[in-house]
mmCIF file of C-alpha atoms in Angstrom:
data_model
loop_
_atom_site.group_PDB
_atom_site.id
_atom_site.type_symbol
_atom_site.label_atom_id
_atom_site.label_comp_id
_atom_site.label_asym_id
_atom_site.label_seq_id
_atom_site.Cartn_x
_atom_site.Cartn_y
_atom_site.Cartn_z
ATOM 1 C CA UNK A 16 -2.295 -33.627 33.756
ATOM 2 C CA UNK A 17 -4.725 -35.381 31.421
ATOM 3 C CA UNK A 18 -8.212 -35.951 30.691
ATOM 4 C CA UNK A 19 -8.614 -38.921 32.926
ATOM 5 C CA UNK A 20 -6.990 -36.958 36.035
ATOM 6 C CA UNK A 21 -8.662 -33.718 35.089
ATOM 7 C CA UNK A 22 -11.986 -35.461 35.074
ATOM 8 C CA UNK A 23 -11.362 -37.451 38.627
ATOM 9 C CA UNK A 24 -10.658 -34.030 39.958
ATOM 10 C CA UNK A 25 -13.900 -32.912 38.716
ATOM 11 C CA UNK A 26 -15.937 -35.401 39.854
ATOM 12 C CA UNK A 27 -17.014 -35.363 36.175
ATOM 13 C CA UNK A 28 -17.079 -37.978 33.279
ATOM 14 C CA UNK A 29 -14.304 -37.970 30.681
ATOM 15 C CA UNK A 30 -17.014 -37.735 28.148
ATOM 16 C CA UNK A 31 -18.485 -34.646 29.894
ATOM 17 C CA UNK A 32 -15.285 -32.751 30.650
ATOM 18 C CA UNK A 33 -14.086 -33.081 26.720
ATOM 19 C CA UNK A 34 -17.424 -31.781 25.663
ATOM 20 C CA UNK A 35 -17.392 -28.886 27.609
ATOM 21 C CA UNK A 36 -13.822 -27.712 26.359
ATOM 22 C CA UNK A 37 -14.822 -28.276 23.060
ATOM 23 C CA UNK A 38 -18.354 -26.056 23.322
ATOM 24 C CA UNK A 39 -20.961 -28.151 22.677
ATOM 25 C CA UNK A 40 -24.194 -27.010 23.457
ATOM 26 C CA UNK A 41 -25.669 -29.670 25.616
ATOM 27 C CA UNK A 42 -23.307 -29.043 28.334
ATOM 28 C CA UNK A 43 -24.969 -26.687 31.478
ATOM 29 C CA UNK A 44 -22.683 -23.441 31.235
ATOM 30 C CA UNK A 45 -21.882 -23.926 35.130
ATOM 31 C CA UNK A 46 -20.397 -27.015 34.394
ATOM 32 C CA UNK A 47 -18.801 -25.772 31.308
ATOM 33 C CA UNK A 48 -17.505 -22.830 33.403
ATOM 34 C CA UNK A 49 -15.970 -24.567 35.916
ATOM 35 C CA UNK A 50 -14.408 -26.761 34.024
ATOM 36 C CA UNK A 51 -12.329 -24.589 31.919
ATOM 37 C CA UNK A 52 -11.369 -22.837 35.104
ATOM 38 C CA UNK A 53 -9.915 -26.223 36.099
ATOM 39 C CA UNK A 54 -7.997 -26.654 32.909
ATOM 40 C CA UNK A 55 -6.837 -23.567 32.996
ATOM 41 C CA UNK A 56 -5.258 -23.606 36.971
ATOM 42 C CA UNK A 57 -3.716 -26.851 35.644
ATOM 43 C CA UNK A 58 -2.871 -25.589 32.397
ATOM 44 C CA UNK A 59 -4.235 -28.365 30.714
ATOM 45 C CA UNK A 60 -4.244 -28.837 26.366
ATOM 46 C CA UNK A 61 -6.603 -30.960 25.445
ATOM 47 C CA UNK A 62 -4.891 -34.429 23.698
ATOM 48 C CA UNK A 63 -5.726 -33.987 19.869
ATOM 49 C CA UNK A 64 -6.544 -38.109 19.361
ATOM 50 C CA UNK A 65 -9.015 -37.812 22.417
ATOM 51 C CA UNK A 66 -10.742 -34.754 21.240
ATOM 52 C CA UNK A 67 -11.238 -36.502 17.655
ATOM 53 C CA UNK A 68 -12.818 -39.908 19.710
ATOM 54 C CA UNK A 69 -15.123 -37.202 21.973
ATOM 55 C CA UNK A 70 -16.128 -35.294 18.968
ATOM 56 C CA UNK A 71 -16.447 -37.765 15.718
ATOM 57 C CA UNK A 72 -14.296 -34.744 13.950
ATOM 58 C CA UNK A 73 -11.184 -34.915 11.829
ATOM 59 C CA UNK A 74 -10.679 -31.784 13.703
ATOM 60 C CA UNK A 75 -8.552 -30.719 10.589
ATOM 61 C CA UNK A 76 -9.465 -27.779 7.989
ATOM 62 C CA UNK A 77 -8.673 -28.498 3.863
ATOM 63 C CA UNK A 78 -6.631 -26.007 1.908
ATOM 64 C CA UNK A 79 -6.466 -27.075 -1.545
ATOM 65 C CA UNK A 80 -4.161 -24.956 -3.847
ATOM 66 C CA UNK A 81 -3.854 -25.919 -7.002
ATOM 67 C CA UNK A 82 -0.916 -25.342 -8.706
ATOM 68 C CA UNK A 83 -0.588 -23.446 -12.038
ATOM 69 C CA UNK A 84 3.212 -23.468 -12.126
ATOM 70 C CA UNK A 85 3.656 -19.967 -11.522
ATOM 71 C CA UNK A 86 4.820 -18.233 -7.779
ATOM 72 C CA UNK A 87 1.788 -19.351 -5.514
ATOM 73 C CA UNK A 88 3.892 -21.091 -2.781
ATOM 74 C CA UNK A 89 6.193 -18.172 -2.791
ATOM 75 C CA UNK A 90 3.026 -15.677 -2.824
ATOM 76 C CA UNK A 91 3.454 -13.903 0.591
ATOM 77 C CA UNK A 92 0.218 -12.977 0.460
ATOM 78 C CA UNK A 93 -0.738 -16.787 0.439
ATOM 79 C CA UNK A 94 1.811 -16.952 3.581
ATOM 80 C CA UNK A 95 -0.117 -14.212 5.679
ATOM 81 C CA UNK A 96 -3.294 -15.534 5.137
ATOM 82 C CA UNK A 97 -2.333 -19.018 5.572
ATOM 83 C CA UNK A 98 -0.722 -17.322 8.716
ATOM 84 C CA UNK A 99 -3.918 -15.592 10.016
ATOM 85 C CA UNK A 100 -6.053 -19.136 9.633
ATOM 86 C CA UNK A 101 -3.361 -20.742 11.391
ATOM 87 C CA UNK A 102 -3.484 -18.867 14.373
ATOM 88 C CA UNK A 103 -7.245 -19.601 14.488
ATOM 89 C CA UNK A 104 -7.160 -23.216 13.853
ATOM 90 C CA UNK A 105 -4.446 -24.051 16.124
ATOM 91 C CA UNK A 106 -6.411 -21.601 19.190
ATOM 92 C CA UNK A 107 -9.130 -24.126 18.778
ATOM 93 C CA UNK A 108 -7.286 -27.564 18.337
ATOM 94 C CA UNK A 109 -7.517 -28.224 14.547
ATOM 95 C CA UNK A 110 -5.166 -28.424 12.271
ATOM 96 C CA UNK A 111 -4.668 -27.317 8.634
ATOM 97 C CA UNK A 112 -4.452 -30.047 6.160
ATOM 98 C CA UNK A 113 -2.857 -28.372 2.953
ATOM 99 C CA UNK A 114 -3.410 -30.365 -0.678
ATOM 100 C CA UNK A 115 -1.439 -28.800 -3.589
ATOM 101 C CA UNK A 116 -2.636 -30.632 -6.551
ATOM 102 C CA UNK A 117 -2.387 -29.384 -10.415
ATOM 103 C CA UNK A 118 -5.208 -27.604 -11.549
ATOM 104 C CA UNK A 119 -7.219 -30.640 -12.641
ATOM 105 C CA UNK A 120 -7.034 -32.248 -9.810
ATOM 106 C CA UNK A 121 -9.021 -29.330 -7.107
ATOM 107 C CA UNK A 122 -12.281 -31.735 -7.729
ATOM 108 C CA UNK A 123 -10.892 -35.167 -6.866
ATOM 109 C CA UNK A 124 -8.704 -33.305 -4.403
ATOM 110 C CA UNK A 125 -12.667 -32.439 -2.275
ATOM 111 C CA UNK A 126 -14.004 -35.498 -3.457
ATOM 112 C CA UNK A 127 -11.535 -37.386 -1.633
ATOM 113 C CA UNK A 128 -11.692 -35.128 1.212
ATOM 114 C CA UNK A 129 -15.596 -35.651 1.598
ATOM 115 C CA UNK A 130 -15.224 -39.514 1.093
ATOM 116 C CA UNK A 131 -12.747 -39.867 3.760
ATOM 117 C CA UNK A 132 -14.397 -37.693 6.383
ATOM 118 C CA UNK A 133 -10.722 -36.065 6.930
ATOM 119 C CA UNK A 134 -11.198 -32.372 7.256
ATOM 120 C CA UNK A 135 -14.322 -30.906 9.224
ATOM 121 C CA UNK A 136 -13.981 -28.095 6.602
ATOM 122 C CA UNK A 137 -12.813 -26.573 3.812
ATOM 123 C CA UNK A 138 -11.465 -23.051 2.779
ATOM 124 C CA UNK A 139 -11.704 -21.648 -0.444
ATOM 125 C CA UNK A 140 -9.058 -18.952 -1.906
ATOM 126 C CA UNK A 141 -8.536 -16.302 -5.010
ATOM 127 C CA UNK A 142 -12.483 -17.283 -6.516
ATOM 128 C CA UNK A 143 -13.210 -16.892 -10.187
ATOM 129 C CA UNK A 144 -15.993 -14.788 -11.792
ATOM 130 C CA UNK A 145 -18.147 -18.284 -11.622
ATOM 131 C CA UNK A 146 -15.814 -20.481 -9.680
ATOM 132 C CA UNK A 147 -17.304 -24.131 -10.297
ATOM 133 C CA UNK A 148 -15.686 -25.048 -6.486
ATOM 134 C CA UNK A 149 -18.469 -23.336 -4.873
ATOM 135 C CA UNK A 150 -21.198 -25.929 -6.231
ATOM 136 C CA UNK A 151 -18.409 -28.947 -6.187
ATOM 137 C CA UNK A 152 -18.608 -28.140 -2.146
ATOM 138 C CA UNK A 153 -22.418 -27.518 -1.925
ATOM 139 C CA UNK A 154 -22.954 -31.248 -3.868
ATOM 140 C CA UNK A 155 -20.577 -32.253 -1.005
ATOM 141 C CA UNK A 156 -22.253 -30.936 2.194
ATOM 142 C CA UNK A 157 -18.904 -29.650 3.142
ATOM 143 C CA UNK A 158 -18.751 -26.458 5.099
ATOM 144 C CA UNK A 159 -16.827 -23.962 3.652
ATOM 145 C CA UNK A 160 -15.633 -20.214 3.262
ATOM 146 C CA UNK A 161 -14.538 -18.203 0.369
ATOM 147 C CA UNK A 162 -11.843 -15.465 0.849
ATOM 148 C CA UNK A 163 -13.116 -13.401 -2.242
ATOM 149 C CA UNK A 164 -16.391 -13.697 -3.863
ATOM 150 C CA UNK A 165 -18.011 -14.745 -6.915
ATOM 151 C CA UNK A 166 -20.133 -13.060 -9.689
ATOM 152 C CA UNK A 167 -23.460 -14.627 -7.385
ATOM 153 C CA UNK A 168 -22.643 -14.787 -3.775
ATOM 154 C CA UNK A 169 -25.705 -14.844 -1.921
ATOM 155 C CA UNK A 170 -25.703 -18.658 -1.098
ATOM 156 C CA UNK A 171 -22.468 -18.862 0.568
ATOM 157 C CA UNK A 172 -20.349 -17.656 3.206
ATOM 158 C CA UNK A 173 -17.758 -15.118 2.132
ATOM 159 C CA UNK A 174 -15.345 -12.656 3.298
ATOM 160 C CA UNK A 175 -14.089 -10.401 0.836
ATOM 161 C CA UNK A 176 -12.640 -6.201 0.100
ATOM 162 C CA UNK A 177 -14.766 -3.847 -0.883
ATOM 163 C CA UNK A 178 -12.644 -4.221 -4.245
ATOM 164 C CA UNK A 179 -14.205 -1.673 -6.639
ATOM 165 C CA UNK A 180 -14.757 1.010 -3.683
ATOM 166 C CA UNK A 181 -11.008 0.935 -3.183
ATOM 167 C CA UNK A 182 -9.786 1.048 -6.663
ATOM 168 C CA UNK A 183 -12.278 3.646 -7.422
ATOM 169 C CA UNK A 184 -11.251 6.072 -4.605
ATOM 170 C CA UNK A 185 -7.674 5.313 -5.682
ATOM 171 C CA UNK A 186 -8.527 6.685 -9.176
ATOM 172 C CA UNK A 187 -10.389 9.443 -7.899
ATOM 173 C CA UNK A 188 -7.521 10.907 -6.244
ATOM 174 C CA UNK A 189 -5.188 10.713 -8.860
ATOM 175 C CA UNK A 190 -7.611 12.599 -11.119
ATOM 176 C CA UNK A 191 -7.776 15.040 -8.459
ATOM 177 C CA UNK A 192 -4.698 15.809 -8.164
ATOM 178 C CA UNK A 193 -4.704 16.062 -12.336
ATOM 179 C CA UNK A 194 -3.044 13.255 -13.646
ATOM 180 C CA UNK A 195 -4.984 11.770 -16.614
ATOM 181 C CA UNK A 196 -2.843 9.356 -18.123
ATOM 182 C CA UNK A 197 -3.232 7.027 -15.725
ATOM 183 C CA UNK A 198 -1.890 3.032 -15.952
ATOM 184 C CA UNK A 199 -3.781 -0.030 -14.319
ATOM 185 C CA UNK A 200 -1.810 -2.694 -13.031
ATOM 186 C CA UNK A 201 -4.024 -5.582 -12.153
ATOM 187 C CA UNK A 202 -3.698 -8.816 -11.085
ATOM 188 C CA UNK A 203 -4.753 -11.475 -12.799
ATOM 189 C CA UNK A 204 -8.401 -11.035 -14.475
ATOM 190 C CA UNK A 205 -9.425 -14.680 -14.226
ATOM 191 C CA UNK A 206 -10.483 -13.895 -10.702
ATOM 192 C CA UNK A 207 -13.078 -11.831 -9.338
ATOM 193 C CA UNK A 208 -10.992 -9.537 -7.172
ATOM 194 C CA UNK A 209 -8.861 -7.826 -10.078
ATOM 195 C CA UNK A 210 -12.402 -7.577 -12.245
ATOM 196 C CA UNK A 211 -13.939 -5.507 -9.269
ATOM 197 C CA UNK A 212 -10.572 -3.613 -9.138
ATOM 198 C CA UNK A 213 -10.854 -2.974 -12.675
ATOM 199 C CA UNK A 214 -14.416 -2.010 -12.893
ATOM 200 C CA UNK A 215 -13.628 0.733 -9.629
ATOM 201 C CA UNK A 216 -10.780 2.400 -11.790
ATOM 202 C CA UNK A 217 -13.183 2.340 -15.466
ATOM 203 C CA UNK A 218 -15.723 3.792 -13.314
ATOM 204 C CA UNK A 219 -13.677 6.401 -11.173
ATOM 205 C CA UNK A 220 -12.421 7.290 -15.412
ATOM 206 C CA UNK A 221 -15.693 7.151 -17.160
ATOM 207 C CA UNK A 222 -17.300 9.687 -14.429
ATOM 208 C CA UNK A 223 -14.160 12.630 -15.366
ATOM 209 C CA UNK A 224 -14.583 11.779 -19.063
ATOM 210 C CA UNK A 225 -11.031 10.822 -19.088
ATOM 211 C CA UNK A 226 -10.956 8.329 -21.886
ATOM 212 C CA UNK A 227 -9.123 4.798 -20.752
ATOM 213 C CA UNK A 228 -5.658 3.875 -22.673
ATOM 214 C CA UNK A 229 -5.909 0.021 -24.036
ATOM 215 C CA UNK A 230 -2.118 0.290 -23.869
ATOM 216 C CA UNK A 231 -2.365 1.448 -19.877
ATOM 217 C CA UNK A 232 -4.142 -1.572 -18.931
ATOM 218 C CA UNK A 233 -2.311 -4.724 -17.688
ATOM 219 C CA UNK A 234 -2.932 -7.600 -15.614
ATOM 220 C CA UNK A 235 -1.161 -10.688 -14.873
ATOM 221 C CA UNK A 236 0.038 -12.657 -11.426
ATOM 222 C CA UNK A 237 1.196 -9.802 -8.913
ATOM 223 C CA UNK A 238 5.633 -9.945 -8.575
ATOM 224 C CA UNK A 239 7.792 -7.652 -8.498
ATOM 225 C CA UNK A 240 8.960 -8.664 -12.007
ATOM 226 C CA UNK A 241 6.046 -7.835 -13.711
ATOM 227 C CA UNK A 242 5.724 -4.114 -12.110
ATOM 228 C CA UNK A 243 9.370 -3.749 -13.241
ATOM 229 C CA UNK A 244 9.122 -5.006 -16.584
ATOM 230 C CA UNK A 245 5.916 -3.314 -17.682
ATOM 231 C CA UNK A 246 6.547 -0.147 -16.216
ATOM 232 C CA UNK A 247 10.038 0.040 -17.829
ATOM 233 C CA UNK A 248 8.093 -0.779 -21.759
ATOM 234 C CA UNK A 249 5.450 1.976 -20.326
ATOM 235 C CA UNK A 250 8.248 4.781 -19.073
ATOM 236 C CA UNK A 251 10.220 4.434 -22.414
ATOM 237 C CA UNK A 252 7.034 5.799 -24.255
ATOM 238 C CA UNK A 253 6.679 9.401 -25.252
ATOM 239 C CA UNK A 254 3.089 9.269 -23.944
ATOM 240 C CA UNK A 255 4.309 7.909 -20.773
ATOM 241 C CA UNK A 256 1.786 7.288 -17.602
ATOM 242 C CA UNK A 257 2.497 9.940 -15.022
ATOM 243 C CA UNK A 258 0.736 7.612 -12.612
ATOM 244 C CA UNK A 259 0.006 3.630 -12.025
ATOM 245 C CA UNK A 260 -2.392 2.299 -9.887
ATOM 246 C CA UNK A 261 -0.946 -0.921 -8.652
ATOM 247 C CA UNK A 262 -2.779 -4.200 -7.265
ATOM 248 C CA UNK A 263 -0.384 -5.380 -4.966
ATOM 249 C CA UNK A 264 2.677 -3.550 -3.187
ATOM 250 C CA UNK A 265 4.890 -5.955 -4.366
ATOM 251 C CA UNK A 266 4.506 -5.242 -8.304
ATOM 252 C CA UNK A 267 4.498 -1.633 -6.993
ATOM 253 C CA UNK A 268 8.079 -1.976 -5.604
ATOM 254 C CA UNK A 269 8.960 -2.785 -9.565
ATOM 255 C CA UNK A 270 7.249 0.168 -10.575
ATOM 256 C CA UNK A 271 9.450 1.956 -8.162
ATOM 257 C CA UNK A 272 12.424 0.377 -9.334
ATOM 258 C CA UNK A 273 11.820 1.161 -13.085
ATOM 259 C CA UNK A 274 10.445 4.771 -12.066
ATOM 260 C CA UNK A 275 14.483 5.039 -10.468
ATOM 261 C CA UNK A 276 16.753 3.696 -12.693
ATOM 262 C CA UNK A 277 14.878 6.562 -15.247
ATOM 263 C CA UNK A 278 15.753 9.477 -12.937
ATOM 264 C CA UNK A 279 12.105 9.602 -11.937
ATOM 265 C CA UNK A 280 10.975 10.466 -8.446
ATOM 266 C CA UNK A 281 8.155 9.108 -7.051
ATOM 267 C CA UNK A 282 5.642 11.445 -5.640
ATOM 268 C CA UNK A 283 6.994 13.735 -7.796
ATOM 269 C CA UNK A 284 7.464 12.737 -11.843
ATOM 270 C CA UNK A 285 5.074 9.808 -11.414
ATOM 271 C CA UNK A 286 2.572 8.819 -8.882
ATOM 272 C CA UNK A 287 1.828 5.184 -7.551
ATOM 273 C CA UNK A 288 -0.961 4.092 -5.721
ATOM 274 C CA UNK A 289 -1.402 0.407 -4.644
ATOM 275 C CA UNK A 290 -3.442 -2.319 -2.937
ATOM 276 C CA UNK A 291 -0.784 -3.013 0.310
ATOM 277 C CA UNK A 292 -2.011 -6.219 2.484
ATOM 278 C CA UNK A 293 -0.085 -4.638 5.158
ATOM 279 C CA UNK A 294 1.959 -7.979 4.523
ATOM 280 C CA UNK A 295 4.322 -9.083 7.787
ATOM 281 C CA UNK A 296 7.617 -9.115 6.075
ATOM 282 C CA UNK A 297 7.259 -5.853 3.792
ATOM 283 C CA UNK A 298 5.888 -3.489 5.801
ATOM 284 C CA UNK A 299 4.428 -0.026 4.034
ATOM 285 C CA UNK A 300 4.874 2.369 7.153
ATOM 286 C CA UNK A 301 8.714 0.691 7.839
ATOM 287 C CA UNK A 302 9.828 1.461 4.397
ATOM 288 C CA UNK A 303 12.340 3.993 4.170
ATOM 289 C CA UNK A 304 10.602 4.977 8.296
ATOM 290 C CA UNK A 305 10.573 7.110 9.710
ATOM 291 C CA UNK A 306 9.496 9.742 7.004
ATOM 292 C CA UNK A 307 6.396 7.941 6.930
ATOM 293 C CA UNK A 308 4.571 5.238 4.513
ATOM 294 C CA UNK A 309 6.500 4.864 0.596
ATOM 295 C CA UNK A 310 3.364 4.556 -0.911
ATOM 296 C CA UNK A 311 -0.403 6.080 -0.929
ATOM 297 C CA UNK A 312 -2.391 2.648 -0.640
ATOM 298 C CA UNK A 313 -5.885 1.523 0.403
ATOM 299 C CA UNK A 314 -5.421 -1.006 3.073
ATOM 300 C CA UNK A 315 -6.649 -4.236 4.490
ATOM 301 C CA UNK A 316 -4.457 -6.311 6.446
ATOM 302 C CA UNK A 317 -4.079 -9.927 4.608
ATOM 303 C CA UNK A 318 -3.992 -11.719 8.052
ATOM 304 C CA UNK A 319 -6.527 -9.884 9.664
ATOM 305 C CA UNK A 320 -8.755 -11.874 6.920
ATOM 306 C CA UNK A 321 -7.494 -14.984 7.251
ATOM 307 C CA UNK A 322 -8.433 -14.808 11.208
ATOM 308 C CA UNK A 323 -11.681 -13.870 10.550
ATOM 309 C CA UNK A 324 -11.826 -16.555 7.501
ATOM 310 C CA UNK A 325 -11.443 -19.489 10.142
ATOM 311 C CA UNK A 326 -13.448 -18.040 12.663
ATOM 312 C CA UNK A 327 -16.512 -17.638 10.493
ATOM 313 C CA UNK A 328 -15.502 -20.965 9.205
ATOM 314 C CA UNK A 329 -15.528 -23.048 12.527
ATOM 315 C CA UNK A 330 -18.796 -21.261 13.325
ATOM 316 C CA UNK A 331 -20.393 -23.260 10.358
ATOM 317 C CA UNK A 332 -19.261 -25.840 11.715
ATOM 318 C CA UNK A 333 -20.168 -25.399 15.267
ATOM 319 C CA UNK A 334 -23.764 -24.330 13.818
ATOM 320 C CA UNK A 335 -24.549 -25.823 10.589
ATOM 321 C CA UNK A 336 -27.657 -24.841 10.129
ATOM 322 C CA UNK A 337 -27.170 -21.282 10.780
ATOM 323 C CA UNK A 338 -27.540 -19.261 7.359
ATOM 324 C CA UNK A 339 -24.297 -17.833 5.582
ATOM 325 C CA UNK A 340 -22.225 -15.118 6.944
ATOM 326 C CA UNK A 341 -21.660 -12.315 4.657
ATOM 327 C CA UNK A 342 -18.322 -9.750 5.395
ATOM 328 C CA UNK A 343 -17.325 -6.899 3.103
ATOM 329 C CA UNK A 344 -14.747 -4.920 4.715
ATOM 330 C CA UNK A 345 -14.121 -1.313 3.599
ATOM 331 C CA UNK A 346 -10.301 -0.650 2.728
ATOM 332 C CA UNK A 347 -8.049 2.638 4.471
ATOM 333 C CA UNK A 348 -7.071 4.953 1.617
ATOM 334 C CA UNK A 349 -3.905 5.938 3.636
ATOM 335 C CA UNK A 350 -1.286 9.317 2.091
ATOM 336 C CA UNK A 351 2.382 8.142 1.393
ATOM 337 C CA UNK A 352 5.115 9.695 -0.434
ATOM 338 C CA UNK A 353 4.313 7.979 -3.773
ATOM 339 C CA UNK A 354 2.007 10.535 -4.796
ATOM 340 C CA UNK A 355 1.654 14.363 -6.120
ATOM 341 C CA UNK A 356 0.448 16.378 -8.795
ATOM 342 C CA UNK A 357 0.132 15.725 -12.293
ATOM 343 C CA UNK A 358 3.925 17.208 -13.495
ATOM 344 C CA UNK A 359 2.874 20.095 -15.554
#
């Protein structure tokens, strides 16, 4: 069936029955009602072209990664989020227009966006202390969501982790259970996220006056390479860490690996905590199952964001006027077998 028969069987203009499967507001909610019980019995998808001519949308959201050259389109944290939006996007009949463009090219990448009218709106990923995207977007009247946060976020929407809350509670428990040389493993302190993670643990440290190690602090982009190399260098020392707080599980399987191939239990020599997106294709509680989750983390599920990213996102543009929406979701500090007491 299509919208021409769908609309004969209502008794209803074309114009009228596309409007009131899209939502808009001027349609009575009996008639809207009724006829998405009709689509429904005929199991009717709107056609994408006709929804675009009944709306005067792109009906298409912008993703613009820019690319530094590093691991970003094999970041499976990227994937589940870009997973998570998906779902959203494609629920509601848009689709997800991806740019990846070098780094200088994220302004001209909008700017062309804008001029052509060919997304309805854009979402914004992995923000900087002051990310200058968030004004770039605002000259642009184009709606738009950060995942993450900046430095001043009151004049946006956002969704972002309690960040410092998590690391800090993280800390806290390894100092209660008495280790004090303690390793950070951040990601990459250009962005706001591993500065809030970093300020949680320096806190968590300060408040025990137990002094933090220069030599325990590292940050960089979040593989499993970089747990595994900088744990090894860290292991090898006489003053080793007996615990690292990790910002991803993914740098935290390194960690792991280096920890082994030393003779060194986890959960027992050395302790791990770390960040786990509950990611879809390494899963936390299936690791080594079913004696339970590998490794103590504080949770937030990566796609759950991204579905809540889009939503927020099509709301804006639903309801423009509407004043920003504001999330901060509080992570799960959840027990695993990658933690114990400071070895004596």
């Amino acid at each position: 069936m299509n919208l021409k028969e769908l609309s004969e069987q209502l008794g209803l203009s074309q114009t009228t029955v596309s409007r009131a499967l899209n939502g808009y507001p001027e349609v009575r909610e009996a008639t809207r009602q009724r006829v998405q019980a009709a689509a429904k019995a005929a199991n009717y998808t709107p056609n994408s072209r006709a929804r675009k001519l009944a709306t005067g949308r792109s009906m298409a959201i912008g993703h613009v990664l820019p690319l530094s050259g590093r691991e970003e389109l094999v970041n499976p944290i990227f994937a589940d989020f870009i997973t998570g939006v998906g779902e959203v996007y494609a629920r509601e009949g848009y689709d997800l227009l991806l740019s990846m463009v070098p780094v200088d090219g994220v302004e001209t990448a909008y700017r062309q966006m804008a001029a052509n009218a060919s997304v309805d709106g854009v979402m914004v990923q992995a923000p900087t202390l002051h990310d200058p995207r968030i004004a770039l977007l605002q000259e642009l009247e184009l709606p738009f969501v950060v995942h993450g946060r900046t430095a001043v976020a009151d004049s946006y929407s956002w969704l972002d982790v309690a960040n410092a809350r998590a690391f800090r509670r993280a800390t806290e428990l390894l100092l209660d259970l008495g280790h004090r040389r303690i390793c950070l493993l951040n990601g990459q302190e250009t962005l706001d996220f591993a500065l809030r993670r970093r300020r949680g643990f320096e806190e968590a440290m300060a408040e025990r006056g137990v002094p933090v190690n220069p030599d325990f602090m590292h940050n960089d982009a979040m593989t499993e390479q970089y747990g595994y190399r900088t744990a090894s260098a860290l292991l090898d020392r006489d003053d080793a860490p007996t615990a690292f707080i990790v910002s991803s599980m993914i740098p935290a399987v390194g960690v792991r690996r280096a920890a082994g191939e030393r003779g060194l239990r986890t959960g027992r020599d050395v302790s791990i905590i770390c960040h786990d997106d509950v990611l879809s294709y390494m899963d936390n509680d299936g690791i080594n199952a079913p004696k339970g989750p590998a490794f103590t983390a504080t949770r937030s599920s990566i796609r759950d964001a991204g579905q809540r990213c889009a939503e927020i996102l099509l709301s804006l543009i639903d309801n423009p006027n509407q004043p920003p929406v504001q999330e901060l979701w509080e992570t799960d500090l959840t027990l695993g077998r990658s933690t114990g007491p400071a070895p004596s």
